[in-house]
Short mmCIF file of C-alpha atoms in Angstrom, two decimals:
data_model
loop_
_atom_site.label_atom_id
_atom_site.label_comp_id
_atom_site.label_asym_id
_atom_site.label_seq_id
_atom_site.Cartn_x
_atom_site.Cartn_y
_atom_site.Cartn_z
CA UNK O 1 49.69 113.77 20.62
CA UNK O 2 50.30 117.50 19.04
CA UNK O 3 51.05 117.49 15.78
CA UNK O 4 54.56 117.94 15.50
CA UNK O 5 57.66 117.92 13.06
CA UNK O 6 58.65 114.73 14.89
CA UNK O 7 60.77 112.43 12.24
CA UNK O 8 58.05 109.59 10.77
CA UNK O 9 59.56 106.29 11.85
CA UNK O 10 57.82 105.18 8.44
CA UNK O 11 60.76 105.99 6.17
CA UNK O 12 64.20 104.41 5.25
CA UNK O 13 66.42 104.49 8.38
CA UNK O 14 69.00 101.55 9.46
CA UNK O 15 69.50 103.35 13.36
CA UNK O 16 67.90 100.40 15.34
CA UNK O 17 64.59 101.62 16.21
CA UNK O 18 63.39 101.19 20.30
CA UNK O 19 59.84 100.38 20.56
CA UNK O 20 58.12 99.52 24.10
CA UNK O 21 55.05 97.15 23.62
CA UNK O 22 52.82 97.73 26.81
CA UNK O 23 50.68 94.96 27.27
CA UNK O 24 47.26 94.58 29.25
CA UNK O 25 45.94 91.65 30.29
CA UNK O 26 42.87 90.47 28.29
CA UNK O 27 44.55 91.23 25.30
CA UNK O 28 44.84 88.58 22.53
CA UNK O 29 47.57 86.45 21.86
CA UNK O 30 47.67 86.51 18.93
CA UNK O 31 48.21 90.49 18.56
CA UNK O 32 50.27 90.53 20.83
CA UNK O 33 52.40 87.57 18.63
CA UNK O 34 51.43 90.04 15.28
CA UNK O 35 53.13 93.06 16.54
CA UNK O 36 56.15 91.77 18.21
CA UNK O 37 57.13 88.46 15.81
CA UNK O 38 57.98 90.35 12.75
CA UNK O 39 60.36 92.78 14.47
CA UNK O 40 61.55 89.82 15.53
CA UNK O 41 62.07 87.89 11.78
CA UNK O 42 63.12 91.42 10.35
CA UNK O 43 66.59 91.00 12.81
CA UNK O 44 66.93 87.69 12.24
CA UNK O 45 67.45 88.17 8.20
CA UNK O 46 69.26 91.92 8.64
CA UNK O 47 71.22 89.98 11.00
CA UNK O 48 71.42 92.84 13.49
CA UNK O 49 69.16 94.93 15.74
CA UNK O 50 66.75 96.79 13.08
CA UNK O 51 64.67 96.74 16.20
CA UNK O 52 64.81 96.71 19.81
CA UNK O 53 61.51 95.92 21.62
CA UNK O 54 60.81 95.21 25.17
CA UNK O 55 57.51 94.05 26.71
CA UNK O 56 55.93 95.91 29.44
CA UNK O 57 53.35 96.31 32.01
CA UNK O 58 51.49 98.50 33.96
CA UNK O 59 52.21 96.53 37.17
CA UNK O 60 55.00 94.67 36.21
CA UNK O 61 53.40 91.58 36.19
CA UNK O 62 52.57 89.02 33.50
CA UNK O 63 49.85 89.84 31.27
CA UNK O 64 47.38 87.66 30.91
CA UNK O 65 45.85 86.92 27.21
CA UNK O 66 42.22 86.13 26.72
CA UNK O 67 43.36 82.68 26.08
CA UNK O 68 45.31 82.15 29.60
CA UNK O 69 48.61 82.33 28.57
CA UNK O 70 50.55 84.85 30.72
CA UNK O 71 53.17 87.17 28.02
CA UNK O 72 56.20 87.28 30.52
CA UNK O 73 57.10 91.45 30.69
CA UNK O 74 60.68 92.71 31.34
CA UNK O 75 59.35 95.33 33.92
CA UNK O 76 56.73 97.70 35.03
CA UNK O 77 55.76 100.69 32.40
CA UNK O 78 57.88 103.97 33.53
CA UNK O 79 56.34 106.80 31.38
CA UNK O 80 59.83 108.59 31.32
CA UNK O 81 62.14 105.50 30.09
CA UNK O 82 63.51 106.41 26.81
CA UNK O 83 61.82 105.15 23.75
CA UNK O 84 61.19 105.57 19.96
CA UNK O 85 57.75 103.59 19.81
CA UNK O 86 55.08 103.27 22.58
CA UNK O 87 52.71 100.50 21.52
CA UNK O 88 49.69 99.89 23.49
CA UNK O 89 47.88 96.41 22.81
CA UNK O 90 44.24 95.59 24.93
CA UNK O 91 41.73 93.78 24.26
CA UNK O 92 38.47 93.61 27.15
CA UNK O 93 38.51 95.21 30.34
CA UNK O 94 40.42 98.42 29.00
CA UNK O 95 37.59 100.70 30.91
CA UNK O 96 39.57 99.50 33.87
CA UNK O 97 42.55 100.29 33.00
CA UNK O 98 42.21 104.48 32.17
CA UNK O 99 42.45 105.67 35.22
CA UNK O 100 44.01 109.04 35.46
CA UNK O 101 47.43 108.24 36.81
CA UNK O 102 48.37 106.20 33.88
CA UNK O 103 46.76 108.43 31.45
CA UNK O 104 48.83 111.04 32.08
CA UNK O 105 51.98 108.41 32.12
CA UNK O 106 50.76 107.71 28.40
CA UNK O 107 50.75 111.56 27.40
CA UNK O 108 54.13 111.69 29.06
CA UNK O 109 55.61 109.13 27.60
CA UNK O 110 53.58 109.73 24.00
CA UNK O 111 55.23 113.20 24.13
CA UNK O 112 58.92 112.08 24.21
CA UNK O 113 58.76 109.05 21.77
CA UNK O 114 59.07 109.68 18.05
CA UNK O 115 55.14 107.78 17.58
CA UNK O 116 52.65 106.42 19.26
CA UNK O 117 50.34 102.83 18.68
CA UNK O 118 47.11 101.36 19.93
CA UNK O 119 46.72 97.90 18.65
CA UNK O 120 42.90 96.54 19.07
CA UNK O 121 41.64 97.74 21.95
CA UNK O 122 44.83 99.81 22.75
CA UNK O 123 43.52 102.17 20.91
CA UNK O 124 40.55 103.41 23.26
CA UNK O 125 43.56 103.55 26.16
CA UNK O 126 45.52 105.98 23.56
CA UNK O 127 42.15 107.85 22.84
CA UNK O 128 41.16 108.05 26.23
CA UNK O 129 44.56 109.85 26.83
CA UNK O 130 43.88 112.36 24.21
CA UNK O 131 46.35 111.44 21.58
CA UNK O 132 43.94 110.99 18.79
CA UNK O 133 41.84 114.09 19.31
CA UNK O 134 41.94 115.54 15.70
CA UNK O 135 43.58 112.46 14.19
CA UNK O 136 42.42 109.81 12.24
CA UNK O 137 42.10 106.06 13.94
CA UNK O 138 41.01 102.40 13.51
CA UNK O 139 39.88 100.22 16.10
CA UNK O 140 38.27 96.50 16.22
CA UNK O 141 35.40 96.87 13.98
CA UNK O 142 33.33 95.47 17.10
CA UNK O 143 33.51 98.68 18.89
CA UNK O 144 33.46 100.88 15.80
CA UNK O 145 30.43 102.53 16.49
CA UNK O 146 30.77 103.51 19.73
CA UNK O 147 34.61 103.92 19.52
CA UNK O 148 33.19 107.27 17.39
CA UNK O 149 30.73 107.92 19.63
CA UNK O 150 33.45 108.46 22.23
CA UNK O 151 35.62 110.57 20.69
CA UNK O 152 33.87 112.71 18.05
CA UNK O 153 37.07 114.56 17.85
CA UNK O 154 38.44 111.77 16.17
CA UNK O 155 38.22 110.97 12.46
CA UNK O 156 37.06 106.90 12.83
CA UNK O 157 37.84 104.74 10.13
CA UNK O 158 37.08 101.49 8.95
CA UNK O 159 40.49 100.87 7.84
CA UNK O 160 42.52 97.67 8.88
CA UNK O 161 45.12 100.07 10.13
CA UNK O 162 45.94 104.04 10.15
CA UNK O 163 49.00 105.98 10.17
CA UNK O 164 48.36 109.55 10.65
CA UNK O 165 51.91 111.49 11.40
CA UNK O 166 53.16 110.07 14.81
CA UNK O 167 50.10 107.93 15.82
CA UNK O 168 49.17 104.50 14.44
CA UNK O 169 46.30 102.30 15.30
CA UNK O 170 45.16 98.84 14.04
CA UNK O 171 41.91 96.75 14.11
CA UNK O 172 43.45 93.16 14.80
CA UNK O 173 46.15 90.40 15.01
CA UNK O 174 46.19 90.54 11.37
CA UNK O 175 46.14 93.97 10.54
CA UNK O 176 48.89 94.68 13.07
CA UNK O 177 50.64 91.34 11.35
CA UNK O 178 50.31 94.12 7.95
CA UNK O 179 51.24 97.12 10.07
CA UNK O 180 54.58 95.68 11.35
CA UNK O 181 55.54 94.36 7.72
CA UNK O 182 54.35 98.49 6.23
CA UNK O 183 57.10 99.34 9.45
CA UNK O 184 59.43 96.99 8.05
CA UNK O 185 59.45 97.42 4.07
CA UNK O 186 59.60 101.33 4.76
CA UNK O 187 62.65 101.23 7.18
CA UNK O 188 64.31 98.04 5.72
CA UNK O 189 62.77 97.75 2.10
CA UNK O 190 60.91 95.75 0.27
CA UNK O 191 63.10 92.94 0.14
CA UNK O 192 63.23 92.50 3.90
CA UNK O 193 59.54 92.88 4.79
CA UNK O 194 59.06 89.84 1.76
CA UNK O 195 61.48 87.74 3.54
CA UNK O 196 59.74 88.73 7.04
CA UNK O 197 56.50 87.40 4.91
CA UNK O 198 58.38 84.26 4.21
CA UNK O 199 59.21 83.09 7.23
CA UNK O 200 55.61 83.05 8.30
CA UNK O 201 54.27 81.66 4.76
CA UNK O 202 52.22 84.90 4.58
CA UNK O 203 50.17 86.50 2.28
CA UNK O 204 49.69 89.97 2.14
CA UNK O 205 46.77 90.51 -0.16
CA UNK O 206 45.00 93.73 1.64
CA UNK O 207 45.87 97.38 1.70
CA UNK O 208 45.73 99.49 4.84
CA UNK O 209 42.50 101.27 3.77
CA UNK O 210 40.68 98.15 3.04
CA UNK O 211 37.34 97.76 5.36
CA UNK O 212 37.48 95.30 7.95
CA UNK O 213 35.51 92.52 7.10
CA UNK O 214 32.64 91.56 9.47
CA UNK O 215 33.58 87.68 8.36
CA UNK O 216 36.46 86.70 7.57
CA UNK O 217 36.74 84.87 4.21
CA UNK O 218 40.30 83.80 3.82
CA UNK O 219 40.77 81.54 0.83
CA UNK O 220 37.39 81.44 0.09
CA UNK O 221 37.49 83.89 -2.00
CA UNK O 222 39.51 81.53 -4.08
CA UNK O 223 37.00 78.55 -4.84
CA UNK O 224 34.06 81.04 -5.72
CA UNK O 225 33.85 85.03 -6.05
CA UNK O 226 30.44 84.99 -6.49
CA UNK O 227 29.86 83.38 -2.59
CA UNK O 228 32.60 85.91 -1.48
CA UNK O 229 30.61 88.43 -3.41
CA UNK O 230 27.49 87.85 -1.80
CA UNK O 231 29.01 87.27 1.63
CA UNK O 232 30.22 90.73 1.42
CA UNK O 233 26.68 92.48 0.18
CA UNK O 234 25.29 90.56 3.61
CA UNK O 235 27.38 91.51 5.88
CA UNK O 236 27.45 95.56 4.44
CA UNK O 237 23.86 95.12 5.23
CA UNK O 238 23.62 93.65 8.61
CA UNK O 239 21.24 96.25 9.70
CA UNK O 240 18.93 96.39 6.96
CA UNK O 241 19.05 93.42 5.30
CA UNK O 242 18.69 92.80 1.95
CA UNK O 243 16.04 90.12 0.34
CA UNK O 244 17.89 87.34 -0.91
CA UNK O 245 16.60 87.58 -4.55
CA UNK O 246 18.08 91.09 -4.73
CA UNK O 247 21.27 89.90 -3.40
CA UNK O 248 21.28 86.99 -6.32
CA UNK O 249 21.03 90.20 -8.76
CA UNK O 250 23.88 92.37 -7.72
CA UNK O 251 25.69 89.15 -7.35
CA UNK O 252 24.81 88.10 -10.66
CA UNK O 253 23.41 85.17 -10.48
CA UNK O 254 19.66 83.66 -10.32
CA UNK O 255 18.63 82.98 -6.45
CA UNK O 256 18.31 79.04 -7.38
CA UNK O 257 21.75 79.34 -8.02
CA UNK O 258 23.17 81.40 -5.58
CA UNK O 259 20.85 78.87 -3.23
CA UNK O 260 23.57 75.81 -5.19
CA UNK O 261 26.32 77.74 -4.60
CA UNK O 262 25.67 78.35 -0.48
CA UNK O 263 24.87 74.66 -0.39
CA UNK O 264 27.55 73.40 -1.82
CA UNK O 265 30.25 75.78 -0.38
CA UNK O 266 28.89 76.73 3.37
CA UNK O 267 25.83 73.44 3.24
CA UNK O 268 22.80 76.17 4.07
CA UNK O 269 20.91 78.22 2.34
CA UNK O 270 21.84 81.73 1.72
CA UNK O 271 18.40 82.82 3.81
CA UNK O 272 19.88 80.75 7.08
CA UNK O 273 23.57 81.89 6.17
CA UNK O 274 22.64 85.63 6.44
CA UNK O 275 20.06 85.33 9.59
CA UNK O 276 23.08 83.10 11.43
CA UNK O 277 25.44 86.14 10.61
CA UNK O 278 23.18 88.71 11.75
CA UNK O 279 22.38 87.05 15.30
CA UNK O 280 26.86 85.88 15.64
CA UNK O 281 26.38 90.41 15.20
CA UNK O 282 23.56 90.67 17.91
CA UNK O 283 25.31 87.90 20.05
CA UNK O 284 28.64 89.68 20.42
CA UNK O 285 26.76 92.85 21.03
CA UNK O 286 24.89 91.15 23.86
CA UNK O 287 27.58 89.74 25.46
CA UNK O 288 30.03 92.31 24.84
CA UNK O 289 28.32 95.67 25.45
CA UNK O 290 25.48 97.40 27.42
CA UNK O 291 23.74 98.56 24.25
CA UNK O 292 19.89 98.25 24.82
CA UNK O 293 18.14 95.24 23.36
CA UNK O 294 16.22 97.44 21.59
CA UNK O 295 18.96 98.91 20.22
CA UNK O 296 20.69 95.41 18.77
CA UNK O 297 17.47 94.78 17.47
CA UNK O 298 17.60 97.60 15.63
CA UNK O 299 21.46 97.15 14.58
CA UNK O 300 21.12 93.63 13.21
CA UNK O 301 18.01 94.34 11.12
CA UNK O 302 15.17 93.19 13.26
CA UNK O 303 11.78 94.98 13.15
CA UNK O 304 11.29 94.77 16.56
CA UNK O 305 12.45 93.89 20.53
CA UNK O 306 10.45 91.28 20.38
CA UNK O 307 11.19 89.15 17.16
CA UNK O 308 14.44 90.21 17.75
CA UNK O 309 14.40 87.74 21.35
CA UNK O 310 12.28 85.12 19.66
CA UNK O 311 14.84 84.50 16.48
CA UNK O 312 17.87 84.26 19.13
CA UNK O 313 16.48 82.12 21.50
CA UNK O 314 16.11 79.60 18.30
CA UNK O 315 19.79 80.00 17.80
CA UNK O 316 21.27 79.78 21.31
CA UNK O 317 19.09 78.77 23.34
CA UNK O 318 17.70 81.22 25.50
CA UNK O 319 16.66 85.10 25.23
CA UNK O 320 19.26 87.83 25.18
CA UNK O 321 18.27 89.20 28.12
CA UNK O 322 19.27 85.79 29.84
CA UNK O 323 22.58 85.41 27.76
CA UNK O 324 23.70 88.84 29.43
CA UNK O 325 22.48 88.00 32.79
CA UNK O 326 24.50 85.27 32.42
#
Protein backbone atom coordinates (compact mmCIF):
# COMPACT_ATOMS: atom_id res chain seq x y z
CA UNK A 1 0.00 0.00 0.00
CA UNK A 2 1.63 3.58 -1.10
CA UNK A 3 2.07 5.71 1.45
CA UNK A 4 -0.58 8.07 1.32
CA UNK A 5 -2.39 11.05 3.18
CA UNK A 6 -5.20 8.55 3.72
CA UNK A 7 -7.12 9.62 7.19
CA UNK A 8 -5.59 7.07 10.16
CA UNK A 9 -8.65 5.17 11.34
CA UNK A 10 -6.55 5.31 14.73
CA UNK A 11 -7.93 8.65 15.95
CA UNK A 12 -11.19 9.98 17.59
CA UNK A 13 -14.04 9.60 15.05
CA UNK A 14 -17.84 8.52 16.00
CA UNK A 15 -18.75 7.90 11.82
CA UNK A 16 -19.35 4.06 12.14
CA UNK A 17 -16.34 2.58 10.76
CA UNK A 18 -16.86 -0.52 7.85
CA UNK A 19 -14.32 -3.12 8.21
CA UNK A 20 -14.42 -6.50 6.01
CA UNK A 21 -12.72 -9.46 7.92
CA UNK A 22 -11.65 -11.98 5.11
CA UNK A 23 -11.22 -15.20 6.51
CA UNK A 24 -9.17 -18.36 5.27
CA UNK A 25 -9.69 -21.53 6.30
CA UNK A 26 -6.97 -22.92 8.65
CA UNK A 27 -7.07 -19.92 10.49
CA UNK A 28 -7.55 -20.01 14.29
CA UNK A 29 -10.56 -19.55 16.10
CA UNK A 30 -9.65 -17.90 18.35
CA UNK A 31 -8.25 -14.83 16.15
CA UNK A 32 -10.69 -14.89 14.31
CA UNK A 33 -13.05 -14.48 17.84
CA UNK A 34 -10.06 -11.63 18.93
CA UNK A 35 -10.58 -9.41 16.04
CA UNK A 36 -14.22 -9.48 15.48
CA UNK A 37 -15.70 -9.82 19.40
CA UNK A 38 -14.58 -6.51 20.60
CA UNK A 39 -16.08 -4.54 17.71
CA UNK A 40 -18.71 -6.38 18.70
CA UNK A 41 -18.76 -5.36 22.82
CA UNK A 42 -17.63 -1.73 21.72
CA UNK A 43 -21.53 -1.42 20.00
CA UNK A 44 -23.07 -3.08 22.50
CA UNK A 45 -21.97 -0.34 25.35
CA UNK A 46 -22.00 2.85 22.64
CA UNK A 47 -25.25 1.40 21.97
CA UNK A 48 -24.99 2.04 18.23
CA UNK A 49 -22.93 0.98 15.21
CA UNK A 50 -19.23 2.28 16.17
CA UNK A 51 -18.53 -0.54 13.80
CA UNK A 52 -19.84 -2.39 11.00
CA UNK A 53 -18.02 -5.67 10.13
CA UNK A 54 -18.91 -8.39 7.81
CA UNK A 55 -17.15 -11.76 7.40
CA UNK A 56 -15.92 -12.87 4.13
CA UNK A 57 -14.43 -15.37 1.91
CA UNK A 58 -12.55 -16.00 -0.94
CA UNK A 59 -15.07 -18.59 -2.24
CA UNK A 60 -17.90 -17.76 -0.38
CA UNK A 61 -17.91 -20.63 1.60
CA UNK A 62 -17.44 -21.32 5.31
CA UNK A 63 -14.07 -21.09 6.58
CA UNK A 64 -12.84 -23.66 8.27
CA UNK A 65 -10.66 -23.02 11.66
CA UNK A 66 -7.81 -25.25 12.60
CA UNK A 67 -10.05 -26.53 15.23
CA UNK A 68 -13.07 -27.68 12.76
CA UNK A 69 -15.43 -25.21 13.41
CA UNK A 70 -16.66 -23.65 10.11
CA UNK A 71 -16.96 -19.29 10.74
CA UNK A 72 -20.26 -18.89 8.66
CA UNK A 73 -19.26 -15.78 5.91
CA UNK A 74 -21.92 -13.36 4.55
CA UNK A 75 -20.50 -13.75 0.93
CA UNK A 76 -17.64 -14.22 -1.37
CA UNK A 77 -14.66 -11.42 -1.16
CA UNK A 78 -15.38 -8.74 -4.13
CA UNK A 79 -12.15 -6.60 -4.18
CA UNK A 80 -14.27 -3.50 -5.32
CA UNK A 81 -17.15 -3.59 -2.47
CA UNK A 82 -16.83 -0.52 -0.50
CA UNK A 83 -14.95 -0.64 2.71
CA UNK A 84 -12.99 1.30 5.42
CA UNK A 85 -10.93 -1.78 6.83
CA UNK A 86 -9.74 -4.92 4.92
CA UNK A 87 -8.62 -7.44 7.51
CA UNK A 88 -7.00 -10.54 6.41
CA UNK A 89 -6.78 -13.42 9.14
CA UNK A 90 -4.78 -17.07 8.06
CA UNK A 91 -3.25 -19.25 9.76
CA UNK A 92 -1.54 -22.68 7.67
CA UNK A 93 -1.92 -23.30 4.18
CA UNK A 94 -1.69 -19.47 3.19
CA UNK A 95 1.05 -20.55 0.32
CA UNK A 96 -2.10 -21.81 -1.29
CA UNK A 97 -3.97 -19.21 -1.15
CA UNK A 98 -1.58 -16.24 -3.10
CA UNK A 99 -2.27 -16.95 -6.24
CA UNK A 100 -2.18 -14.04 -8.55
CA UNK A 101 -5.84 -13.41 -9.17
CA UNK A 102 -6.55 -12.66 -5.63
CA UNK A 103 -3.43 -10.81 -5.08
CA UNK A 104 -4.23 -8.32 -7.24
CA UNK A 105 -8.03 -8.33 -5.69
CA UNK A 106 -6.10 -7.47 -2.32
CA UNK A 107 -4.08 -4.45 -3.93
CA UNK A 108 -7.40 -3.40 -5.38
CA UNK A 109 -9.28 -3.48 -2.67
CA UNK A 110 -6.14 -2.29 -0.19
CA UNK A 111 -6.04 0.79 -2.49
CA UNK A 112 -9.65 2.04 -1.91
CA UNK A 113 -10.03 1.27 1.88
CA UNK A 114 -8.80 3.83 4.40
CA UNK A 115 -6.18 0.69 6.01
CA UNK A 116 -5.24 -2.44 5.59
CA UNK A 117 -4.68 -5.72 8.33
CA UNK A 118 -3.02 -9.10 8.32
CA UNK A 119 -3.79 -10.88 11.49
CA UNK A 120 -1.32 -14.07 12.07
CA UNK A 121 -0.69 -15.51 9.10
CA UNK A 122 -2.72 -12.85 7.13
CA UNK A 123 0.01 -11.05 7.12
CA UNK A 124 2.27 -13.12 4.56
CA UNK A 125 -1.15 -12.91 2.15
CA UNK A 126 -0.87 -8.89 2.64
CA UNK A 127 3.01 -9.14 2.09
CA UNK A 128 2.81 -11.34 -0.66
CA UNK A 129 0.55 -8.64 -2.32
CA UNK A 130 3.08 -5.99 -1.82
CA UNK A 131 1.46 -3.85 0.76
CA UNK A 132 4.20 -3.98 3.27
CA UNK A 133 7.14 -3.39 0.97
CA UNK A 134 8.88 -0.48 2.89
CA UNK A 135 6.66 -0.78 5.96
CA UNK A 136 7.11 -2.10 9.15
CA UNK A 137 5.19 -5.61 10.17
CA UNK A 138 4.65 -8.36 12.80
CA UNK A 139 3.79 -11.76 12.16
CA UNK A 140 3.47 -15.11 14.41
CA UNK A 141 6.78 -15.26 15.99
CA UNK A 142 6.88 -18.95 14.46
CA UNK A 143 7.54 -17.71 11.05
CA UNK A 144 9.55 -14.67 12.10
CA UNK A 145 12.59 -15.63 10.59
CA UNK A 146 11.67 -16.52 7.43
CA UNK A 147 8.69 -14.04 7.27
CA UNK A 148 12.05 -11.51 6.88
CA UNK A 149 13.66 -13.63 4.77
CA UNK A 150 10.76 -13.17 2.35
CA UNK A 151 10.37 -9.80 2.20
CA UNK A 152 13.64 -7.97 2.96
CA UNK A 153 11.83 -4.91 1.91
CA UNK A 154 10.01 -5.08 4.94
CA UNK A 155 11.07 -3.76 8.34
CA UNK A 156 10.14 -7.22 10.60
CA UNK A 157 9.43 -6.77 14.05
CA UNK A 158 9.04 -8.67 17.01
CA UNK A 159 6.28 -6.63 18.20
CA UNK A 160 2.84 -8.14 19.34
CA UNK A 161 1.29 -5.83 16.83
CA UNK A 162 2.34 -2.82 14.32
CA UNK A 163 0.62 0.10 13.04
CA UNK A 164 2.55 1.81 10.46
CA UNK A 165 0.18 4.61 8.60
CA UNK A 166 -2.62 2.56 6.79
CA UNK A 167 -1.32 -1.03 7.39
CA UNK A 168 -1.58 -3.03 10.62
CA UNK A 169 -0.42 -6.48 11.38
CA UNK A 170 -0.55 -8.68 14.53
CA UNK A 171 1.23 -11.85 15.85
CA UNK A 172 -1.86 -13.70 17.51
CA UNK A 173 -5.39 -14.13 19.02
CA UNK A 174 -4.17 -12.09 21.78
CA UNK A 175 -2.35 -9.45 20.29
CA UNK A 176 -5.18 -8.83 17.82
CA UNK A 177 -7.54 -9.13 21.21
CA UNK A 178 -4.93 -5.70 22.15
CA UNK A 179 -5.10 -4.37 18.61
CA UNK A 180 -8.94 -4.16 18.43
CA UNK A 181 -9.13 -2.57 22.09
CA UNK A 182 -5.84 0.25 20.69
CA UNK A 183 -8.84 0.59 17.59
CA UNK A 184 -11.34 1.09 20.11
CA UNK A 185 -9.87 3.48 22.96
CA UNK A 186 -8.51 5.74 19.98
CA UNK A 187 -11.91 6.05 18.09
CA UNK A 188 -14.22 5.67 21.19
CA UNK A 189 -11.87 6.56 24.23
CA UNK A 190 -10.57 5.21 26.94
CA UNK A 191 -13.59 4.65 28.75
CA UNK A 192 -15.13 2.44 26.09
CA UNK A 193 -12.16 0.20 25.22
CA UNK A 194 -12.09 -0.43 29.49
CA UNK A 195 -15.63 -1.41 29.36
CA UNK A 196 -14.88 -3.58 26.04
CA UNK A 197 -12.05 -5.08 28.60
CA UNK A 198 -14.76 -5.72 31.07
CA UNK A 199 -16.96 -7.63 29.42
CA UNK A 200 -14.31 -10.18 28.67
CA UNK A 201 -12.63 -9.93 32.33
CA UNK A 202 -9.44 -8.86 30.49
CA UNK A 203 -6.27 -7.72 31.33
CA UNK A 204 -4.31 -5.66 29.29
CA UNK A 205 -0.88 -5.68 30.80
CA UNK A 206 1.42 -5.51 27.42
CA UNK A 207 2.27 -2.70 25.08
CA UNK A 208 2.27 -3.07 21.31
CA UNK A 209 6.11 -3.12 21.10
CA UNK A 210 6.51 -5.75 23.64
CA UNK A 211 8.37 -9.05 22.13
CA UNK A 212 6.34 -11.94 21.64
CA UNK A 213 7.05 -14.37 24.07
CA UNK A 214 8.26 -17.82 22.87
CA UNK A 215 6.14 -19.23 26.14
CA UNK A 216 3.55 -17.88 27.32
CA UNK A 217 3.63 -17.13 31.08
CA UNK A 218 0.31 -15.68 31.99
CA UNK A 219 -0.09 -15.30 35.72
CA UNK A 220 2.94 -16.82 36.42
CA UNK A 221 4.61 -14.07 36.53
CA UNK A 222 2.58 -13.39 39.59
CA UNK A 223 3.63 -16.30 42.09
CA UNK A 224 7.46 -15.82 41.28
CA UNK A 225 9.49 -13.17 39.05
CA UNK A 226 12.47 -14.82 39.48
CA UNK A 227 10.98 -18.25 37.45
CA UNK A 228 9.42 -15.70 34.95
CA UNK A 229 12.82 -14.13 34.93
CA UNK A 230 14.66 -17.06 34.09
CA UNK A 231 12.00 -18.43 31.74
CA UNK A 232 12.56 -15.41 29.72
CA UNK A 233 16.70 -15.55 29.67
CA UNK A 234 15.90 -19.38 28.21
CA UNK A 235 13.82 -18.82 25.80
CA UNK A 236 16.00 -15.38 24.40
CA UNK A 237 18.55 -18.05 24.13
CA UNK A 238 17.00 -20.93 22.40
CA UNK A 239 19.77 -21.12 19.97
CA UNK A 240 22.67 -20.83 22.07
CA UNK A 241 21.82 -21.82 25.22
CA UNK A 242 22.96 -20.64 28.23
CA UNK A 243 24.53 -22.98 31.20
CA UNK A 244 22.18 -23.11 33.89
CA UNK A 245 24.56 -21.73 36.60
CA UNK A 246 24.91 -18.55 34.53
CA UNK A 247 21.29 -18.28 34.18
CA UNK A 248 20.96 -18.61 38.26
CA UNK A 249 23.38 -15.37 38.18
CA UNK A 250 21.59 -12.96 35.97
CA UNK A 251 18.55 -14.26 37.65
CA UNK A 252 19.92 -13.67 40.91
CA UNK A 253 19.75 -16.43 42.61
CA UNK A 254 22.18 -19.55 43.50
CA UNK A 255 21.47 -22.60 40.92
CA UNK A 256 20.33 -24.84 44.11
CA UNK A 257 17.79 -22.42 44.36
CA UNK A 258 16.70 -21.60 41.14
CA UNK A 259 16.77 -25.76 40.92
CA UNK A 260 13.80 -25.22 44.31
CA UNK A 261 12.14 -22.78 42.60
CA UNK A 262 11.60 -24.92 39.00
CA UNK A 263 10.63 -27.80 41.25
CA UNK A 264 8.31 -26.40 43.10
CA UNK A 265 6.61 -24.14 40.45
CA UNK A 266 6.93 -26.26 36.95
CA UNK A 267 8.11 -29.99 39.16
CA UNK A 268 11.56 -30.31 36.86
CA UNK A 269 14.60 -29.10 36.97
CA UNK A 270 15.56 -25.98 35.25
CA UNK A 271 18.23 -28.26 33.00
CA UNK A 272 15.01 -30.53 31.71
CA UNK A 273 12.72 -27.30 31.64
CA UNK A 274 15.04 -25.52 29.11
CA UNK A 275 16.04 -28.79 26.89
CA UNK A 276 11.93 -29.57 26.79
CA UNK A 277 11.55 -25.87 25.49
CA UNK A 278 14.19 -26.04 23.03
CA UNK A 279 12.97 -29.43 21.31
CA UNK A 280 8.60 -27.92 21.69
CA UNK A 281 11.12 -25.02 19.22
CA UNK A 282 12.70 -27.83 16.99
CA UNK A 283 9.33 -29.80 17.02
CA UNK A 284 7.19 -27.02 15.55
CA UNK A 285 9.94 -26.32 13.14
CA UNK A 286 9.84 -29.94 12.02
CA UNK A 287 6.45 -30.24 11.59
CA UNK A 288 5.72 -26.90 10.43
CA UNK A 289 8.42 -25.97 7.89
CA UNK A 290 10.91 -27.44 5.32
CA UNK A 291 13.91 -25.97 7.12
CA UNK A 292 16.81 -28.57 6.93
CA UNK A 293 17.44 -30.71 9.98
CA UNK A 294 20.60 -29.38 10.03
CA UNK A 295 19.39 -26.21 10.14
CA UNK A 296 16.89 -26.77 13.42
CA UNK A 297 19.74 -28.24 14.88
CA UNK A 298 21.46 -25.37 14.55
CA UNK A 299 18.38 -23.00 15.59
CA UNK A 300 17.58 -24.74 18.86
CA UNK A 301 21.19 -24.87 20.11
CA UNK A 302 22.35 -28.30 19.21
CA UNK A 303 26.01 -28.93 18.24
CA UNK A 304 25.21 -31.15 15.71
CA UNK A 305 22.55 -33.19 13.13
CA UNK A 306 23.13 -35.89 14.91
CA UNK A 307 22.65 -35.16 18.75
CA UNK A 308 20.20 -33.02 17.56
CA UNK A 309 17.97 -36.55 16.29
CA UNK A 310 19.15 -38.51 19.29
CA UNK A 311 17.78 -35.83 22.11
CA UNK A 312 14.27 -35.74 20.13
CA UNK A 313 13.72 -39.14 19.64
CA UNK A 314 13.99 -39.28 23.72
CA UNK A 315 11.23 -36.75 23.80
CA UNK A 316 8.75 -37.94 21.16
CA UNK A 317 9.47 -40.86 20.25
CA UNK A 318 10.99 -41.18 17.05
CA UNK A 319 13.65 -39.08 14.86
CA UNK A 320 12.67 -35.87 13.15
CA UNK A 321 13.14 -37.07 10.02
CA UNK A 322 10.25 -39.66 10.78
CA UNK A 323 7.99 -36.99 12.58
CA UNK A 324 8.00 -35.04 9.12
CA UNK A 325 7.55 -38.03 7.04
CA UNK A 326 4.79 -38.50 8.99
Amino acid sequence: MAKTAKPSIFQPERTPLDVTFLVFSGASIMCVASAIDPLRAANRISGGESFRYRLVSVSGDPAITTCGLPIAVGGRFDPAASTDVIVVIAGFGTQGYATASFLQGLRRAARSARACGGIEAGTWLVARAGLLEGRAATTHWEDMEDFAAAFPGTDVRPDRYVIDGPVFTSGGASPTFDLMLHLVRSRLGMAAALDVASVFIYDQSRAATDAQPLVSLGRLDGYDPRLAQAIRLMEAHVDQPFGIDAIAKRTGVTPRTLESIFRKSIGETPGAYYLRLRLTAARKLVVDTRVPMTDIAARTGFSSAASFSRAFARSFGKPPTALRKG
